[in-house]
Amino acid sequence: MKMAGQKEVPCIYVVSDSVGETGELAVRAASIQFHPVSFQIRRFAYIDSKEKIDALMEEARQASAVIVFTLVIPDLRDYLIEQALKYNIISIDLLGPIIGSLEKVLGRPSRHIPGIIHRLDEDYFKKVDAVEFAVKYDDGRDPRGILQADIVLVGVSRTSKTPLSMYLAHKKFKVANVPLVPELKPPDELFAIDGRKIVGLKINPDKLNMIRKERLKALGLAATASYANMDRIKQELVYADEVMKRLGCLVIDVSNKAVEETAGIILDAFRLKS
C-alpha cells in the first residue's frame, strides 16, 4: 500500500491455525523497533486447510506481503513454507524452531494442537471467576448467589464452608455458602433451587466444641462464650439437620475429614450427576 509522498508501507500477514494473537503480538513488538516506520499488519486466523493457504498466498503475492506464521500442524506448516518459496514470498516461522528445539531437548514430539494457549487462558479465567464468586457469596452475604451457584454449601459455623468454597472454586465450580443459625430463617432461595445442587455439612458436637474453643482462643475471647457452649452447639446441629432434611440434599459428615477429602466426595457426587 502506497501513501502520497511516501514509500510503500510494508505489509505483514500474520497467519495462524488458531486465533493468531501470539503472532500479532510478536510482530507488533518487533515493529516498534523500526519506529517511525509504519507497518500494515493483517491477521489471518484459523487457516486450517491447504485451500486456505493457497488463497492466502495469492493475496500475499499481490500485496508483496511478508508472512509471519504460527502454524503448529506440521503438514500445513510445511505446505505454507513450500508455497512461499514457490511464489518467492518471505515467510517467518515463529513457533517451528522453538518447538523443534524443545522436541530435541525433551526427546518427544509436541502435541501439534492449535489454540492450546487460549484453552488454558479460558480455563484460567473460569477459575478466577469462580474464586471471585466464592468471595462475593461467602457466608450468606447475598442470597441471590444461591440461584447462580453450581454448588451451595450449608452448615453451622466452623464446618469448613469457606475453605471448601475456595477449594471447589479452584476446580472452576461457582460455590455459595450459607450458615444455618436457629435464630435466622434460611433464605427462600435455598428452597427455590434443585436440592441436588446443595451439600449439607454436619459435624460431631464434641469436635465442633473443640474447634470453636480454639477459634475463641485465637480471637482472645473466653472459651466459655455461648459460641462454644455444648448445649448451644447441640441446638444448632439439631436445627441444621432439620433444614437439610427439608432441602433433601447430600449430607457429609466433616468431623474427621480434611477439606480436600470432603471436596473429593462433593466432586465425585457432582460428576455422577453430570
Short mmCIF file of C-alpha atoms in Angstrom, two decimals:
data_model
loop_
_atom_site.label_atom_id
_atom_site.label_comp_id
_atom_site.label_asym_id
_atom_site.label_seq_id
_atom_site.Cartn_x
_atom_site.Cartn_y
_atom_site.Cartn_z
CA MET A 1 0.00 0.00 0.00
CA LYS A 2 1.40 3.40 -1.01
CA MET A 3 0.72 6.69 0.69
CA ALA A 4 1.19 10.07 -1.01
CA GLY A 5 4.84 11.14 -0.96
CA GLN A 6 5.92 8.00 0.88
CA LYS A 7 7.46 4.67 0.06
CA GLU A 8 5.29 1.59 0.07
CA VAL A 9 4.14 0.66 3.58
CA PRO A 10 5.48 -2.80 4.48
CA CYS A 11 2.66 -5.33 4.68
CA ILE A 12 2.84 -8.22 7.13
CA TYR A 13 0.37 -11.10 7.15
CA VAL A 14 0.09 -12.88 10.48
CA VAL A 15 -1.13 -16.42 9.80
CA SER A 16 -2.34 -18.89 12.40
CA ASP A 17 -4.30 -22.13 12.67
CA SER A 18 -5.82 -20.65 15.85
CA VAL A 19 -6.67 -17.07 16.87
CA GLY A 20 -3.34 -15.55 15.83
CA GLU A 21 -2.83 -13.34 18.88
CA THR A 22 0.62 -14.75 19.65
CA GLY A 23 1.90 -13.97 16.17
CA GLU A 24 0.40 -10.49 16.05
CA LEU A 25 1.83 -9.55 19.44
CA ALA A 26 5.28 -10.71 18.33
CA VAL A 27 5.05 -8.76 15.07
CA ARG A 28 3.89 -5.59 16.81
CA ALA A 29 6.68 -5.91 19.39
CA ALA A 30 9.24 -6.25 16.59
CA SER A 31 7.74 -3.42 14.51
CA ILE A 32 8.21 -0.96 17.38
CA GLN A 33 11.96 -1.32 16.88
CA PHE A 34 11.59 0.34 13.44
CA HIS A 35 9.71 3.43 14.60
CA PRO A 36 8.80 5.76 12.88
CA VAL A 37 8.33 3.28 10.04
CA SER A 38 4.72 2.10 9.94
CA PHE A 39 3.53 -1.37 9.04
CA GLN A 40 0.27 -2.68 7.69
CA ILE A 41 -0.43 -5.77 9.82
CA ARG A 42 -3.25 -8.14 8.90
CA ARG A 43 -4.21 -11.20 10.87
CA PHE A 44 -5.47 -14.39 9.19
CA ALA A 45 -6.90 -16.70 11.83
CA TYR A 46 -7.99 -20.34 11.64
CA ILE A 47 -6.02 -21.20 8.50
CA ASP A 48 -6.65 -24.93 8.76
CA SER A 49 -6.51 -26.21 5.19
CA LYS A 50 -4.26 -26.14 2.12
CA GLU A 51 -7.03 -24.42 0.19
CA LYS A 52 -6.98 -21.52 2.64
CA ILE A 53 -3.20 -21.33 2.34
CA ASP A 54 -3.49 -21.21 -1.48
CA ALA A 55 -5.93 -18.30 -1.30
CA LEU A 56 -3.72 -16.55 1.25
CA MET A 57 -0.61 -16.98 -0.92
CA GLU A 58 -2.27 -15.39 -3.93
CA GLU A 59 -3.30 -12.39 -1.85
CA ALA A 60 0.14 -12.11 -0.21
CA ARG A 61 1.85 -12.26 -3.61
CA GLN A 62 -0.25 -9.41 -4.96
CA ALA A 63 0.35 -7.31 -1.82
CA SER A 64 4.10 -8.13 -1.69
CA ALA A 65 3.50 -9.13 1.91
CA VAL A 66 5.77 -10.81 4.39
CA ILE A 67 4.13 -13.79 6.08
CA VAL A 68 4.69 -14.43 9.77
CA PHE A 69 3.05 -17.67 10.87
CA THR A 70 2.34 -19.74 13.95
CA LEU A 71 1.10 -22.97 12.40
CA VAL A 72 1.59 -25.97 14.67
CA ILE A 73 0.16 -28.65 12.37
CA PRO A 74 3.26 -29.98 10.54
CA ASP A 75 1.55 -30.65 7.18
CA LEU A 76 0.13 -27.13 6.99
CA ARG A 77 3.38 -25.55 8.16
CA ASP A 78 5.40 -27.43 5.55
CA TYR A 79 2.90 -26.63 2.82
CA LEU A 80 2.95 -22.91 3.63
CA ILE A 81 6.77 -22.86 3.54
CA GLU A 82 6.74 -24.73 0.21
CA GLN A 83 4.23 -22.35 -1.34
CA ALA A 84 6.06 -19.29 -0.02
CA LEU A 85 9.26 -20.49 -1.70
CA LYS A 86 7.35 -21.19 -4.90
CA TYR A 87 5.99 -17.61 -5.04
CA ASN A 88 9.17 -16.03 -3.67
CA ILE A 89 7.34 -14.73 -0.59
CA ILE A 90 9.29 -14.12 2.60
CA SER A 91 7.87 -16.31 5.38
CA ILE A 92 8.88 -16.41 9.03
CA ASP A 93 8.04 -19.39 11.23
CA LEU A 94 7.68 -18.15 14.81
CA LEU A 95 6.93 -21.41 16.62
CA GLY A 96 8.53 -24.09 14.42
CA PRO A 97 12.17 -23.57 15.51
CA ILE A 98 11.18 -23.33 19.20
CA ILE A 99 9.00 -26.44 19.07
CA GLY A 100 11.65 -28.34 17.11
CA SER A 101 14.38 -27.44 19.61
CA LEU A 102 12.20 -28.43 22.57
CA GLU A 103 11.39 -31.75 20.89
CA LYS A 104 15.11 -32.46 20.64
CA VAL A 105 15.78 -31.47 24.24
CA LEU A 106 12.85 -33.48 25.62
CA GLY A 107 13.20 -36.40 23.25
CA ARG A 108 9.49 -36.41 22.49
CA PRO A 109 7.16 -34.91 19.88
CA SER A 110 4.93 -31.95 20.62
CA ARG A 111 1.14 -32.28 20.64
CA HIS A 112 0.65 -30.21 17.45
CA ILE A 113 -2.72 -28.93 18.69
CA PRO A 114 -3.69 -25.38 17.63
CA GLY A 115 -5.06 -22.91 20.17
CA ILE A 116 -3.93 -24.66 23.37
CA ILE A 117 -2.78 -21.38 24.95
CA HIS A 118 -6.26 -19.92 24.52
CA ARG A 119 -7.84 -23.01 26.05
CA LEU A 120 -5.52 -22.55 29.01
CA ASP A 121 -6.44 -18.87 29.21
CA GLU A 122 -10.13 -19.77 29.19
CA ASP A 123 -9.52 -22.32 31.92
CA TYR A 124 -7.65 -19.73 33.99
CA PHE A 125 -10.37 -17.10 33.69
CA LYS A 126 -13.07 -19.61 34.63
CA LYS A 127 -11.11 -20.31 37.78
CA VAL A 128 -10.74 -16.59 38.54
CA ASP A 129 -14.48 -16.06 38.02
CA ALA A 130 -15.26 -18.95 40.37
CA VAL A 131 -12.95 -17.61 43.08
CA GLU A 132 -14.48 -14.14 42.82
CA PHE A 133 -17.93 -15.72 43.02
CA ALA A 134 -16.99 -17.67 46.18
CA VAL A 135 -15.74 -14.49 47.86
CA LYS A 136 -18.80 -12.47 46.85
CA TYR A 137 -21.30 -15.06 48.07
CA ASP A 138 -19.45 -16.29 51.15
CA ASP A 139 -21.30 -16.81 54.45
CA GLY A 140 -24.75 -15.99 53.06
CA ARG A 141 -23.67 -12.45 52.26
CA ASP A 142 -26.04 -12.19 49.31
CA PRO A 143 -28.71 -14.90 48.87
CA ARG A 144 -29.00 -14.07 45.16
CA GLY A 145 -25.79 -16.03 44.67
CA ILE A 146 -27.66 -19.21 45.62
CA LEU A 147 -29.61 -19.03 42.36
CA GLN A 148 -26.46 -18.62 40.27
CA ALA A 149 -24.22 -21.14 42.04
CA ASP A 150 -23.16 -24.55 40.75
CA ILE A 151 -22.91 -25.79 44.34
CA VAL A 152 -24.41 -24.40 47.56
CA LEU A 153 -22.89 -25.41 50.90
CA VAL A 154 -24.94 -25.20 54.09
CA GLY A 155 -23.99 -25.89 57.68
CA VAL A 156 -23.41 -24.36 61.09
CA SER A 157 -20.44 -22.12 61.80
CA ARG A 158 -16.97 -23.78 61.63
CA THR A 159 -17.88 -26.66 59.33
CA SER A 160 -15.31 -25.52 56.73
CA LYS A 161 -17.82 -23.91 54.37
CA THR A 162 -15.48 -21.11 53.29
CA PRO A 163 -12.33 -23.23 52.77
CA LEU A 164 -14.42 -25.74 50.83
CA SER A 165 -15.91 -22.97 48.68
CA MET A 166 -12.43 -21.74 47.77
CA TYR A 167 -11.11 -25.25 47.10
CA LEU A 168 -14.04 -26.02 44.78
CA ALA A 169 -13.66 -22.62 43.13
CA HIS A 170 -10.15 -23.66 42.08
CA LYS A 171 -11.86 -26.60 40.36
CA LYS A 172 -13.93 -23.99 38.46
CA PHE A 173 -17.19 -24.50 40.40
CA LYS A 174 -19.14 -21.41 41.43
CA VAL A 175 -19.94 -22.01 45.09
CA ALA A 176 -22.13 -20.07 47.51
CA ASN A 177 -22.27 -20.99 51.18
CA VAL A 178 -24.98 -20.31 53.73
CA PRO A 179 -24.67 -20.53 57.54
CA LEU A 180 -27.52 -22.25 59.35
CA VAL A 181 -28.43 -20.41 62.56
CA PRO A 182 -31.55 -21.25 64.63
CA GLU A 183 -32.47 -17.58 65.06
CA LEU A 184 -32.31 -16.87 61.33
CA LYS A 185 -34.78 -18.12 58.74
CA PRO A 186 -32.98 -19.84 55.85
CA PRO A 187 -33.07 -17.79 52.62
CA ASP A 188 -36.07 -18.57 50.41
CA GLU A 189 -33.62 -19.07 47.54
CA LEU A 190 -32.40 -22.30 49.17
CA PHE A 191 -35.82 -23.87 48.62
CA ALA A 192 -36.16 -22.46 45.11
CA ILE A 193 -33.26 -24.46 43.63
CA ASP A 194 -32.76 -28.15 42.94
CA GLY A 195 -31.78 -29.85 46.20
CA ARG A 196 -29.15 -31.81 44.27
CA LYS A 197 -27.11 -28.62 43.99
CA ILE A 198 -26.95 -28.31 47.77
CA VAL A 199 -24.47 -30.02 50.10
CA GLY A 200 -25.08 -30.07 53.84
CA LEU A 201 -22.10 -30.25 56.18
CA LYS A 202 -22.63 -31.87 59.56
CA ILE A 203 -20.14 -32.41 62.37
CA ASN A 204 -19.75 -34.23 65.68
CA PRO A 205 -20.71 -31.87 68.58
CA ASP A 206 -17.54 -32.67 70.57
CA LYS A 207 -15.37 -31.93 67.53
CA LEU A 208 -17.23 -28.68 66.88
CA ASN A 209 -16.90 -27.69 70.53
CA MET A 210 -13.12 -28.15 70.32
CA ILE A 211 -12.86 -26.19 67.05
CA ARG A 212 -14.93 -23.31 68.38
CA LYS A 213 -12.93 -23.11 71.60
CA GLU A 214 -9.74 -22.84 69.54
CA ARG A 215 -11.37 -20.14 67.43
CA LEU A 216 -12.35 -18.14 70.53
CA LYS A 217 -8.83 -18.50 71.90
CA ALA A 218 -7.37 -17.19 68.63
CA LEU A 219 -9.66 -14.18 68.91
CA GLY A 220 -8.61 -13.58 72.51
CA LEU A 221 -12.07 -14.41 73.87
CA ALA A 222 -13.11 -16.67 76.74
CA ALA A 223 -13.72 -20.29 75.84
CA THR A 224 -16.89 -20.16 77.99
CA ALA A 225 -18.71 -17.94 75.47
CA SER A 226 -22.07 -19.28 74.23
CA TYR A 227 -20.48 -19.85 70.80
CA ALA A 228 -18.64 -22.87 72.27
CA ASN A 229 -21.32 -23.91 74.76
CA MET A 230 -22.22 -27.58 74.27
CA ASP A 231 -25.96 -27.09 74.71
CA ARG A 232 -25.92 -24.29 72.16
CA ILE A 233 -23.90 -26.42 69.75
CA LYS A 234 -26.35 -29.31 70.01
CA GLN A 235 -29.24 -26.92 69.43
CA GLU A 236 -27.60 -25.60 66.27
CA LEU A 237 -26.83 -29.08 64.95
CA VAL A 238 -30.40 -30.29 65.50
CA TYR A 239 -31.71 -27.21 63.68
CA ALA A 240 -29.23 -27.67 60.81
CA ASP A 241 -30.21 -31.33 60.47
CA GLU A 242 -33.88 -30.37 60.18
CA VAL A 243 -33.13 -27.81 57.46
CA MET A 244 -31.00 -30.29 55.50
CA LYS A 245 -33.80 -32.86 55.62
CA ARG A 246 -36.23 -30.26 54.26
CA LEU A 247 -33.79 -29.46 51.46
CA GLY A 248 -33.30 -33.14 50.60
CA CYS A 249 -29.63 -32.50 49.93
CA LEU A 250 -26.48 -34.58 50.10
CA VAL A 251 -25.12 -34.50 53.67
CA ILE A 252 -21.45 -35.09 54.51
CA ASP A 253 -20.02 -35.59 57.97
CA VAL A 254 -16.87 -33.43 58.08
CA SER A 255 -15.91 -34.32 61.67
CA ASN A 256 -12.68 -36.10 60.81
CA LYS A 257 -12.19 -35.06 57.21
CA ALA A 258 -9.68 -32.69 55.66
CA VAL A 259 -11.07 -30.07 53.29
CA GLU A 260 -9.54 -31.94 50.33
CA GLU A 261 -11.29 -35.17 51.36
CA THR A 262 -14.70 -33.51 51.67
CA ALA A 263 -14.16 -31.72 48.35
CA GLY A 264 -13.33 -35.05 46.72
CA ILE A 265 -16.65 -36.52 47.87
CA ILE A 266 -18.51 -33.49 46.53
CA LEU A 267 -16.70 -33.56 43.19
CA ASP A 268 -17.38 -37.28 42.78
CA ALA A 269 -21.07 -36.73 43.54
CA PHE A 270 -21.39 -33.89 41.04
CA ARG A 271 -19.54 -35.82 38.31
CA LEU A 272 -22.09 -38.62 38.66
CA LYS A 273 -24.92 -36.11 38.22
CA SER A 274 -23.41 -34.57 35.07
#
